[in-house]
Amino acid sequence: MKSFGFTAMINRDLYNEGNINYSSFIKNKNIACYAHFLEKFTDDKIFKENDSYLLLLDGVVLNKKQLMTTAKVSDWFSYLTMQYEEKGNTFFDELRGSFCGLLVDKPKRCSILFTDHIGSKFIYYTRQDNTFACSTMIANLYKFRHANHLKCTLSEQGAIMLLTYGFMLENYTLCEEVKKVQPGCYVIFENGQITEHRYCMLDNTPDYSITLSDAIDLYDQEFRRAVALEFEKDKEYGYRHMVALSGGLDCRMTSWVAHEMGYTDQLNITFSQTDYWDEIVSKQIATYLKHEWLFKALDNGLWLYNLDNVLEITGGNVLYYGQAHGMSLYKYLNFEDFGILHSGQLGGGQEKGESFSYGDGAYSTKYLHLLDIKQLEKYPNKEIGMYYCRYFNGTMQGQIPVYAYLETTAPFIDWDALSRISKVPISMRYAGIDTLQNKWIIAKYPKAADFVWESIKSKITEPTITIAGRTRTIRQCREAIKNKLHFGKNGNCSKMHMNPIEYYLQTNFELRDFINDKLLDVDCIENKTVRDIVIEIMTKGSYMEKIQAVTLVRTIRLLGIE
């Protein structure tokens, strides 16, 4: 797997950095920094120092041009260091896009490690005595610790998170000594100590003065503004537009609205089971819009063999199948002409609810009682909890494999759009399938509603029926009844599914043996509580639970966690 981002060591009491791949470096008696930067949007990235500061910035800053024009500054490094001198530790707050970075204030001997507002660029850190190390490639921190004969202790809570949620919550990883910078947070290393600070939190306090008509117009204005911001960034650097496309509504609308705004030179990419709605609908839309289109079949689950490559870049912080299917496509593509992979990430939203409970959004709640809930952050309501637990920490992990090839973002994760639309009362935004997003599509882009929505297996304009407080289309009800009669208590073993894990492992015996053989390495887990859970999953667990367990077992072996 190609490296991306950067790795840095501050106050190097420990001098063995491990075997790290890099394209350039900065080294002195106190600091060692290594760049693994992707050769895209190179003028947005910073890997530079002067007598006062060292600044590393990775990613794409969509509003860089506007910021520098307003400030009448021509040098990006100078602009950001001036912002730091003026605004202090949150100097990066006005940046928009997908980014992370490190600023070292040399006179103050203070380091600030930061990520964007939703944490889309994952960055990790560790400390040993007076040495602080951080990296966008978590495997580099394991290499650093092993090279200096330091323990990498399994986090029991992190392991349970993986075996329940399928990903880490808050700043957890699978290693007690390695932490993650949380979304909307920055970390300060000073005087040998680490402190974490929050600089933003999504606020969905409702504005009840907003009418439905206002809400639809607001949604459209914000979405179009966000589309222009990211597609203009491609144009700034002379890149073509690569846009993910599926049978869902989210990336469909990214592609559709961008097309209507004049960004028509698109290559749409899709990966799914053949003959499923994701393939069928994507092909129909790309044909209608006259876009180029590439499709990668996921049949037979062969992409699930790509275990170790995924774990090297995720550190096992998320169950691996969500990255493996994307990697099975990306490894075959030539990305030379493209800059950003535009997607529909986080466009779907979630069910409304007054309060958030731990277990909401988990793949399995069987071992949730072993999670120390008291130590986790309290969220004001279900929507905020789902964003910070499932979406920012879990769903966004699916983007990690892209970073070896392209930058990636989506209109739905534009911080300003997300913040403004969140003020629309949630009862107006989420009402079964009758969501604000659907009303927006029907009102502003009615032709886009003529194609089936994979989630409900029908068009959003089809007649609905409400049963027990749940609204569905009539065709959706018919499909649910048919599946219940056909599959009964055995679950959905159909291949006609977005992620038919159960089907793959029931029908591909070699793949099932591959997963089971990896689980047999359970003795590498020294923690008895975690080992006993994995043994139980081996004999009684569902196929999805086995995918979670094999992610854990193989990570422990691969990265040398004790």
Coordinates of C-alpha atoms in Angstrom, one line a residue:
M1 CA 0.0 0.0 0.0
K2 CA 1.3 3.4 -0.9
S3 CA 2.1 5.8 1.9
F4 CA 0.3 9.2 2.2
G5 CA 0.5 12.2 4.5
F6 CA 3.3 12.8 6.9
T7 CA 5.1 11.4 10.0
A8 CA 6.8 13.5 12.6
M9 CA 8.8 13.0 15.8
I10 CA 9.2 15.9 18.3
N11 CA 11.8 16.1 21.1
R12 CA 13.6 13.0 19.9
D13 CA 14.8 11.4 23.1
L14 CA 14.2 8.2 21.0
Y15 CA 16.2 8.3 17.8
N16 CA 15.1 5.1 16.0
E17 CA 12.2 6.1 13.7
G18 CA 11.7 2.6 12.3
N19 CA 11.5 1.8 8.6
I20 CA 9.5 4.6 7.2
N21 CA 9.0 5.3 3.5
Y22 CA 9.1 9.0 2.5
S23 CA 9.7 11.4 -0.4
S24 CA 11.4 14.2 1.6
F25 CA 12.3 15.0 5.2
I26 CA 13.3 17.7 7.7
K27 CA 15.7 16.8 10.4
N28 CA 17.5 18.5 13.2
K29 CA 18.5 17.6 16.8
N30 CA 14.9 18.0 18.1
I31 CA 12.6 17.2 15.2
A32 CA 12.4 14.6 12.4
C33 CA 9.6 15.0 9.8
Y34 CA 8.9 12.8 6.8
A35 CA 6.6 13.6 3.9
H36 CA 4.7 10.9 2.1
F37 CA 2.6 13.6 0.3
L38 CA 0.4 12.6 -2.6
E39 CA 1.5 14.5 -5.7
K40 CA -1.9 16.2 -6.1
F41 CA -2.8 19.8 -5.1
T42 CA 0.8 20.4 -4.3
D43 CA 0.4 24.1 -3.7
D44 CA -2.1 23.4 -1.0
K45 CA 0.3 21.2 1.0
I46 CA 3.1 22.6 3.2
F47 CA 6.3 20.9 4.4
K48 CA 8.4 23.8 5.5
E49 CA 10.2 25.4 8.4
N50 CA 11.9 28.7 9.3
D51 CA 13.6 30.0 12.5
S52 CA 10.2 30.3 14.3
Y53 CA 7.9 27.6 12.9
L54 CA 7.7 24.2 11.4
L55 CA 4.4 23.6 9.5
L56 CA 3.1 20.5 7.9
L57 CA -0.2 20.6 6.1
D58 CA -1.6 17.7 4.1
G59 CA -4.8 17.5 2.0
V60 CA -6.8 19.9 -0.1
V61 CA -8.0 23.3 1.1
L62 CA -11.0 24.2 -1.1
N63 CA -11.1 27.9 -0.1
K64 CA -7.4 28.6 -0.1
K65 CA -7.6 30.9 -3.1
Q66 CA -10.4 33.0 -1.5
L67 CA -8.6 33.2 1.9
M68 CA -5.3 34.5 0.3
T69 CA -7.1 36.9 -2.0
T70 CA -9.0 38.5 1.0
A71 CA -5.8 38.6 3.1
K72 CA -3.8 40.0 0.1
V73 CA -1.0 37.4 0.8
S74 CA 0.7 35.4 -1.9
D75 CA 2.6 32.9 0.2
W76 CA 0.6 30.0 1.8
F77 CA 3.1 29.3 4.6
S78 CA 3.3 33.0 5.5
Y79 CA -0.5 33.3 5.5
L80 CA -1.0 30.4 7.9
T81 CA 1.8 31.4 10.3
M82 CA 0.4 34.9 10.3
Q83 CA -3.0 33.4 11.2
Y84 CA -1.4 31.6 14.1
E85 CA 0.2 34.7 15.4
E86 CA -3.1 36.5 15.2
K87 CA -5.6 33.8 16.3
G88 CA -3.5 31.3 18.2
N89 CA -4.1 27.6 18.4
T90 CA -7.2 27.6 16.2
F91 CA -5.5 29.4 13.3
F92 CA -6.8 26.7 10.8
D93 CA -10.5 27.2 11.7
E94 CA -11.3 29.1 8.5
L95 CA -9.9 26.4 6.2
R96 CA -12.4 24.3 4.4
G97 CA -11.8 20.9 2.8
S98 CA -10.1 17.7 3.8
F99 CA -6.9 18.4 5.7
C100 CA -4.7 17.8 8.7
G101 CA -1.5 19.2 9.9
L102 CA 1.2 20.0 12.5
L103 CA 2.5 23.3 13.6
V104 CA 5.6 23.5 15.8
D105 CA 6.2 26.9 17.6
K106 CA 9.9 26.6 18.1
P107 CA 10.4 29.5 20.6
K108 CA 7.5 28.3 22.8
R109 CA 8.5 24.6 22.3
C110 CA 4.8 23.9 21.6
S111 CA 3.3 21.6 19.0
I112 CA -0.3 21.7 17.6
L113 CA -1.6 18.6 15.8
F114 CA -5.0 19.3 14.1
T115 CA -7.5 17.9 11.7
D116 CA -10.5 19.4 9.8
H117 CA -13.9 20.0 11.3
I118 CA -15.2 16.5 10.8
G119 CA -11.9 14.7 11.1
S120 CA -11.9 13.4 7.5
K121 CA -8.1 13.2 7.5
F122 CA -7.4 10.7 10.3
I123 CA -4.2 11.4 12.2
Y124 CA -2.7 9.5 15.1
Y125 CA -0.2 10.2 17.8
T126 CA 1.8 8.6 20.6
R127 CA 4.0 9.8 23.4
Q128 CA 6.9 8.1 25.3
D129 CA 8.5 10.2 28.0
N130 CA 9.4 13.4 26.3
T131 CA 9.1 12.2 22.8
F132 CA 5.9 12.9 20.7
A133 CA 5.3 11.1 17.4
C134 CA 2.4 11.6 15.0
S135 CA 1.4 10.2 11.6
T136 CA -1.4 9.9 9.1
M137 CA -0.1 6.3 8.6
I138 CA -0.9 4.6 11.9
A139 CA 1.4 1.7 11.0
N140 CA 4.3 4.1 11.2
L141 CA 3.6 4.7 14.9
Y142 CA 3.7 0.9 15.5
K143 CA 7.0 0.8 13.6
F144 CA 8.3 3.7 15.7
R145 CA 7.4 2.0 19.0
H146 CA 8.7 -1.4 18.0
A147 CA 12.0 0.1 16.8
N148 CA 12.5 1.6 20.2
H149 CA 11.5 -1.6 22.1
L150 CA 8.3 0.0 23.4
K151 CA 5.1 -2.0 24.1
C152 CA 2.0 -1.8 22.0
T153 CA -0.7 -2.8 24.5
L154 CA -4.1 -4.0 23.3
S155 CA -6.8 -1.6 24.3
E156 CA -9.6 -3.8 25.7
Q157 CA -12.1 -1.0 25.2
G158 CA -10.9 -0.4 21.7
A159 CA -11.2 -4.1 20.9
I160 CA -14.7 -4.2 22.2
M161 CA -15.6 -1.2 20.1
L162 CA -14.4 -3.0 17.0
L163 CA -16.4 -6.1 18.0
T164 CA -19.6 -4.1 18.6
Y165 CA -19.6 -0.9 16.5
G166 CA -17.2 -2.1 13.9
F167 CA -15.0 1.0 14.4
M168 CA -13.4 3.1 17.2
L169 CA -15.2 5.8 19.1
E170 CA -13.7 9.1 20.1
N171 CA -9.8 9.0 20.3
Y172 CA -9.5 5.2 20.8
T173 CA -7.4 2.9 18.6
L174 CA -6.6 -0.8 19.2
C175 CA -3.5 0.3 21.0
E176 CA -3.5 1.9 24.5
E177 CA -0.4 3.9 23.6
V178 CA -1.7 5.3 20.3
K179 CA -4.5 7.8 20.1
K180 CA -6.5 9.5 17.3
V181 CA -7.2 13.2 17.0
Q182 CA -11.0 13.5 17.3
P183 CA -13.2 15.4 14.7
G184 CA -13.2 19.1 15.4
C185 CA -10.3 18.8 17.9
Y186 CA -6.6 19.6 18.1
V187 CA -3.9 18.2 20.3
I188 CA -1.2 20.2 22.0
F189 CA 2.2 18.7 23.0
E190 CA 4.0 21.0 25.5
N191 CA 6.4 20.4 28.4
G192 CA 6.2 16.6 27.8
Q193 CA 2.4 16.6 28.2
I194 CA -0.5 16.0 25.8
T195 CA -3.8 17.9 26.0
E196 CA -6.8 17.7 23.6
H197 CA -9.0 20.7 22.9
R198 CA -12.3 21.0 20.9
Y199 CA -12.5 23.9 18.5
C200 CA -15.9 23.1 17.0
M201 CA -19.0 20.9 17.6
L202 CA -22.0 20.5 15.2
D203 CA -25.0 22.4 16.6
N204 CA -28.5 21.4 15.5
T205 CA -30.4 23.7 17.7
P206 CA -33.6 24.1 15.5
D207 CA -34.7 27.4 14.0
Y208 CA -38.5 27.0 13.9
S209 CA -38.9 30.2 11.8
I210 CA -37.7 28.2 8.8
T211 CA -40.5 27.1 6.5
L212 CA -40.4 24.0 4.3
S213 CA -40.0 26.3 1.2
D214 CA -37.1 28.1 3.0
A215 CA -35.5 24.8 3.9
I216 CA -35.6 23.5 0.3
D217 CA -34.1 26.7 -1.0
L218 CA -31.4 26.7 1.8
Y219 CA -30.5 23.1 1.0
D220 CA -30.2 23.9 -2.7
Q221 CA -28.1 27.1 -2.1
E222 CA -25.7 25.4 0.3
F223 CA -25.4 22.2 -1.9
R224 CA -24.6 24.2 -5.0
R225 CA -22.1 26.4 -3.2
A226 CA -20.3 23.3 -1.8
V227 CA -20.3 21.6 -5.3
A228 CA -18.8 24.7 -6.8
L229 CA -16.1 24.9 -4.1
E230 CA -14.8 21.4 -4.7
F231 CA -15.3 21.1 -8.5
E232 CA -13.6 24.5 -9.0
K233 CA -10.7 23.2 -7.1
D234 CA -10.2 20.5 -9.8
K235 CA -10.4 23.2 -12.4
E236 CA -7.8 25.4 -10.6
Y237 CA -5.3 22.6 -11.0
G238 CA -6.4 21.4 -14.4
Y239 CA -7.9 18.1 -13.3
R240 CA -10.9 16.2 -14.7
H241 CA -13.7 15.3 -12.3
M242 CA -14.0 11.7 -10.9
V243 CA -17.3 11.2 -9.2
A244 CA -18.5 8.1 -7.4
L245 CA -21.9 6.8 -8.4
S246 CA -24.2 4.2 -6.9
G247 CA -27.9 3.5 -6.6
G248 CA -28.2 5.8 -3.7
L249 CA -29.3 9.4 -3.7
D250 CA -26.2 11.0 -2.3
C251 CA -23.4 10.6 -4.9
R252 CA -26.2 10.7 -7.5
M253 CA -26.9 14.3 -6.5
T254 CA -23.2 15.3 -6.3
S255 CA -22.8 14.1 -9.9
W256 CA -26.2 15.4 -11.1
V257 CA -26.0 18.9 -9.6
A258 CA -22.4 19.3 -10.7
H259 CA -23.4 18.4 -14.2
E260 CA -26.3 21.0 -14.2
M261 CA -23.8 23.6 -13.0
G262 CA -21.5 22.9 -16.0
Y263 CA -19.1 20.4 -14.6
T264 CA -19.9 17.9 -17.3
D265 CA -16.5 16.3 -17.9
Q266 CA -17.0 13.5 -15.4
L267 CA -15.8 10.0 -15.0
N268 CA -18.3 8.1 -12.8
I269 CA -17.0 5.0 -11.0
T270 CA -19.1 2.3 -9.4
F271 CA -18.4 -1.0 -7.6
S272 CA -21.1 -3.4 -6.6
Q273 CA -22.6 -6.9 -7.1
T274 CA -23.4 -7.3 -10.7
D275 CA -27.1 -6.8 -11.7
Y276 CA -27.8 -5.1 -8.4
W277 CA -29.4 -1.6 -8.2
D278 CA -26.1 0.1 -7.7
E279 CA -24.9 -1.2 -11.1
I280 CA -28.3 -0.8 -12.9
V281 CA -29.1 2.7 -11.7
S282 CA -25.5 4.1 -12.0
K283 CA -25.3 2.9 -15.6
Q284 CA -28.7 4.5 -16.4
I285 CA -27.7 7.8 -14.8
A286 CA -24.3 7.9 -16.5
T287 CA -25.9 7.1 -19.8
Y288 CA -28.6 9.8 -19.3
L289 CA -26.0 12.5 -18.4
K290 CA -23.6 11.3 -21.1
H291 CA -20.7 10.7 -18.7
E292 CA -17.9 8.2 -19.0
W293 CA -18.5 5.3 -16.6
L294 CA -16.4 2.5 -15.1
F295 CA -17.8 -0.5 -13.2
K296 CA -16.0 -3.0 -11.0
A297 CA -17.9 -6.2 -10.0
L298 CA -17.7 -7.3 -6.4
D299 CA -19.0 -10.8 -7.2
N300 CA -17.9 -13.8 -5.1
G301 CA -16.4 -11.5 -2.4
L302 CA -12.9 -11.9 -3.8
W303 CA -12.0 -8.4 -2.6
L304 CA -12.3 -9.8 1.0
Y305 CA -8.9 -11.5 0.6
N306 CA -7.3 -8.0 0.6
L307 CA -7.0 -8.1 4.4
D308 CA -3.4 -7.1 5.3
N309 CA -3.2 -4.2 2.9
V310 CA -6.3 -2.7 4.5
L311 CA -5.1 -3.2 8.0
E312 CA -1.8 -1.5 7.3
I313 CA -3.5 1.8 6.6
T314 CA -6.4 1.5 9.1
G315 CA -4.6 -0.1 12.0
G316 CA -7.7 -2.2 12.5
N317 CA -9.7 0.8 13.6
V318 CA -12.6 -0.2 11.5
L319 CA -13.8 -3.6 10.2
Y320 CA -11.9 -4.1 7.0
Y321 CA -14.6 -4.9 4.4
G322 CA -15.6 -1.2 4.0
Q323 CA -12.1 -0.4 2.6
A324 CA -11.4 -3.6 0.8
H325 CA -14.1 -3.2 -1.9
G326 CA -12.8 0.3 -2.8
M327 CA -9.2 -0.9 -2.9
S328 CA -10.2 -3.6 -5.3
L329 CA -11.1 -1.0 -7.8
Y330 CA -8.5 1.8 -7.1
K331 CA -5.6 -0.5 -7.7
Y332 CA -6.6 -0.9 -11.4
L333 CA -7.1 2.8 -12.2
N334 CA -4.9 5.5 -13.7
F335 CA -5.5 8.6 -11.6
E336 CA -3.1 10.9 -13.4
D337 CA -5.8 13.2 -14.9
F338 CA -7.9 13.5 -11.7
G339 CA -7.5 15.4 -8.4
I340 CA -10.5 14.8 -6.2
L341 CA -12.8 11.8 -5.9
H342 CA -16.1 13.5 -5.4
S343 CA -18.6 11.4 -3.4
G344 CA -21.9 11.5 -1.5
Q345 CA -20.4 10.8 1.9
L346 CA -22.7 11.5 4.8
G347 CA -25.7 12.5 2.6
G348 CA -28.1 10.0 4.0
G349 CA -28.6 11.2 7.6
Q350 CA -30.2 9.1 10.2
E351 CA -33.5 8.5 12.1
K352 CA -34.5 11.4 14.4
G353 CA -34.6 10.9 18.1
E354 CA -34.5 12.8 21.3
S355 CA -31.5 11.1 22.9
F356 CA -28.4 9.2 21.8
S357 CA -27.7 5.8 23.4
Y358 CA -24.5 3.9 23.0
G359 CA -25.3 1.0 20.8
D360 CA -27.1 3.2 18.2
G361 CA -25.4 2.5 14.9
A362 CA -23.5 -0.6 16.1
Y363 CA -23.1 -3.7 13.9
S364 CA -23.6 -5.9 17.0
T365 CA -24.7 -5.1 20.5
K366 CA -23.9 -8.5 21.9
Y367 CA -20.9 -7.3 23.9
L368 CA -21.9 -3.7 24.4
H369 CA -22.3 -4.3 28.1
L370 CA -18.5 -4.6 28.4
L371 CA -18.0 -1.1 27.0
D372 CA -17.2 1.5 29.7
I373 CA -20.0 3.9 28.7
K374 CA -19.3 6.3 31.6
Q375 CA -15.9 7.2 30.1
L376 CA -17.4 8.2 26.7
E377 CA -18.6 11.7 25.8
K378 CA -22.3 12.6 26.3
Y379 CA -24.0 14.0 23.2
P380 CA -27.0 16.3 23.4
N381 CA -29.3 14.3 21.1
K382 CA -29.3 11.3 18.7
E383 CA -28.4 13.2 15.6
I384 CA -25.2 14.7 17.1
G385 CA -24.3 11.4 18.7
M386 CA -24.7 9.5 15.4
Y387 CA -22.6 12.1 13.6
Y388 CA -19.7 12.0 16.0
C389 CA -19.8 8.3 16.7
R390 CA -20.9 6.5 13.6
Y391 CA -20.5 8.9 10.7
F392 CA -17.3 10.9 11.5
N393 CA -15.5 8.0 13.2
G394 CA -16.9 5.1 11.2
T395 CA -18.4 6.0 7.8
M396 CA -15.5 8.3 6.9
Q397 CA -13.0 5.5 7.4
G398 CA -14.2 4.2 4.0
Q399 CA -12.3 7.1 2.4
I400 CA -8.9 6.1 3.7
P401 CA -7.8 3.9 0.7
V402 CA -8.5 6.8 -1.6
Y403 CA -5.8 9.0 0.0
A404 CA -3.0 7.0 -1.6
Y405 CA -4.3 8.1 -5.0
L406 CA -6.5 11.2 -4.8
E407 CA -7.9 13.7 -2.4
T408 CA -11.6 13.2 -1.7
T409 CA -14.5 15.2 -0.3
A410 CA -18.3 15.6 -0.7
P411 CA -20.8 18.5 -0.7
F412 CA -22.6 16.9 2.3
I413 CA -19.5 17.2 4.5
D414 CA -18.9 20.8 3.8
W415 CA -18.8 22.2 7.3
D416 CA -20.7 25.4 6.5
A417 CA -23.5 23.6 4.6
L418 CA -23.7 20.9 7.3
S419 CA -23.9 23.6 10.1
R420 CA -26.6 25.7 8.3
I421 CA -28.8 22.8 7.2
S422 CA -28.6 21.3 10.7
K423 CA -30.6 24.4 11.9
V424 CA -33.6 23.2 10.0
P425 CA -35.9 21.4 12.5
I426 CA -35.1 17.7 12.5
S427 CA -38.8 16.8 12.2
M428 CA -38.7 18.6 8.8
R429 CA -35.5 16.9 7.7
Y430 CA -36.1 13.3 8.7
A431 CA -39.6 11.7 8.3
G432 CA -39.2 8.2 7.1
I433 CA -38.5 8.3 3.4
D434 CA -40.2 11.7 3.1
T435 CA -36.9 13.6 4.0
L436 CA -35.9 17.1 3.2
Q437 CA -33.4 15.7 0.8
N438 CA -36.1 13.9 -1.1
K439 CA -38.3 17.0 -1.2
W440 CA -35.4 19.0 -2.4
I441 CA -34.7 16.5 -5.3
I442 CA -38.3 16.4 -6.3
A443 CA -38.7 20.2 -6.2
K444 CA -35.4 21.3 -7.8
Y445 CA -34.2 18.3 -9.8
P446 CA -37.3 16.2 -10.7
K447 CA -35.6 14.2 -13.4
A448 CA -33.1 12.8 -10.9
A449 CA -36.1 11.4 -9.0
D450 CA -37.0 9.3 -12.1
F451 CA -34.3 6.7 -11.2
V452 CA -34.8 4.0 -8.5
W453 CA -33.3 4.7 -5.1
E454 CA -31.4 1.6 -4.0
S455 CA -32.3 1.9 -0.4
I456 CA -36.0 1.5 -1.0
K457 CA -35.9 -0.4 -4.3
S458 CA -38.2 2.1 -5.9
K459 CA -38.5 5.8 -6.9
I460 CA -38.9 8.4 -4.3
T461 CA -42.0 9.7 -6.1
E462 CA -43.9 6.4 -5.8
P463 CA -47.0 6.0 -3.6
T464 CA -46.3 5.3 0.1
I465 CA -48.1 3.6 2.9
T466 CA -47.6 4.1 6.7
I467 CA -47.7 1.0 8.9
A468 CA -46.9 1.2 12.7
G469 CA -45.6 4.7 12.3
R470 CA -43.1 3.7 9.5
T471 CA -43.6 5.1 6.0
R472 CA -42.6 3.0 3.0
T473 CA -43.4 2.8 -0.7
I474 CA -45.8 0.1 -1.7
R475 CA -43.0 -1.6 -3.8
Q476 CA -40.7 -1.4 -0.7
C477 CA -43.3 -3.2 1.4
R478 CA -43.7 -5.9 -1.3
E479 CA -40.0 -6.5 -1.4
A480 CA -39.8 -6.7 2.4
I481 CA -42.6 -9.3 2.5
K482 CA -41.0 -11.3 -0.3
N483 CA -37.6 -11.4 1.5
K484 CA -39.2 -12.4 4.7
L485 CA -41.1 -15.3 3.1
H486 CA -38.1 -16.4 1.1
F487 CA -35.3 -16.2 3.7
G488 CA -37.3 -16.5 6.9
K489 CA -35.2 -16.7 10.0
N490 CA -32.0 -17.4 8.2
G491 CA -31.4 -13.7 7.4
N492 CA -30.8 -12.1 4.0
C493 CA -28.6 -14.5 2.1
S494 CA -29.4 -12.9 -1.2
K495 CA -26.6 -11.6 -3.4
M496 CA -29.0 -8.7 -4.4
H497 CA -27.7 -6.5 -1.6
M498 CA -25.3 -3.6 -1.2
N499 CA -23.0 -5.6 1.0
P500 CA -24.0 -9.3 0.7
I501 CA -21.3 -10.5 3.2
E502 CA -23.5 -13.4 4.3
Y503 CA -24.1 -14.5 0.7
Y504 CA -20.3 -14.4 -0.1
L505 CA -19.3 -16.5 2.9
Q506 CA -22.1 -19.0 2.5
T507 CA -21.4 -19.6 -1.2
N508 CA -17.6 -19.1 -1.5
F509 CA -16.1 -22.0 0.5
E510 CA -12.5 -20.9 -0.1
L511 CA -13.3 -17.4 1.2
R512 CA -15.0 -18.8 4.3
D513 CA -12.0 -21.0 5.0
F514 CA -9.7 -18.0 4.6
I515 CA -11.7 -16.1 7.2
N516 CA -11.9 -19.1 9.6
D517 CA -8.2 -19.9 9.2
K518 CA -7.3 -16.3 10.2
L519 CA -9.5 -16.6 13.3
L520 CA -7.7 -19.7 14.4
D521 CA -4.8 -17.3 15.3
V522 CA -6.8 -16.2 18.3
D523 CA -4.0 -17.3 20.7
C524 CA -2.2 -14.1 19.7
I525 CA -4.7 -12.2 21.9
E526 CA -3.3 -12.0 25.4
N527 CA -6.3 -10.3 26.9
K528 CA -8.5 -13.0 28.3
T529 CA -11.8 -11.1 28.0
V530 CA -11.2 -10.2 24.4
R531 CA -9.9 -13.7 23.5
D532 CA -13.0 -15.3 25.0
I533 CA -15.2 -13.1 22.9
V534 CA -13.4 -14.0 19.7
I535 CA -13.6 -17.7 20.5
E536 CA -17.4 -17.3 21.0
I537 CA -17.7 -15.5 17.7
M538 CA -15.7 -18.2 16.0
T539 CA -18.4 -20.8 17.0
K540 CA -21.6 -18.8 17.4
G541 CA -21.1 -15.5 15.7
S542 CA -22.8 -14.1 12.6
Y543 CA -20.8 -13.7 9.4
M544 CA -20.5 -9.9 10.0
E545 CA -19.3 -10.6 13.6
K546 CA -16.6 -12.9 12.1
I547 CA -15.5 -10.1 9.8
Q548 CA -15.2 -7.8 12.8
A549 CA -13.3 -10.5 14.7
V550 CA -10.9 -11.3 11.9
T551 CA -10.1 -7.6 11.6
L552 CA -9.1 -7.7 15.3
V553 CA -7.1 -10.9 15.3
R554 CA -5.2 -10.1 12.1
T555 CA -4.4 -6.6 13.2
I556 CA -2.9 -7.8 16.5
R557 CA -0.7 -10.3 14.7
L558 CA 0.3 -7.9 11.8
L559 CA 1.1 -4.8 13.9
G560 CA 2.6 -6.6 16.9
I561 CA 0.0 -5.6 19.5
E562 CA 0.3 -7.4 22.8

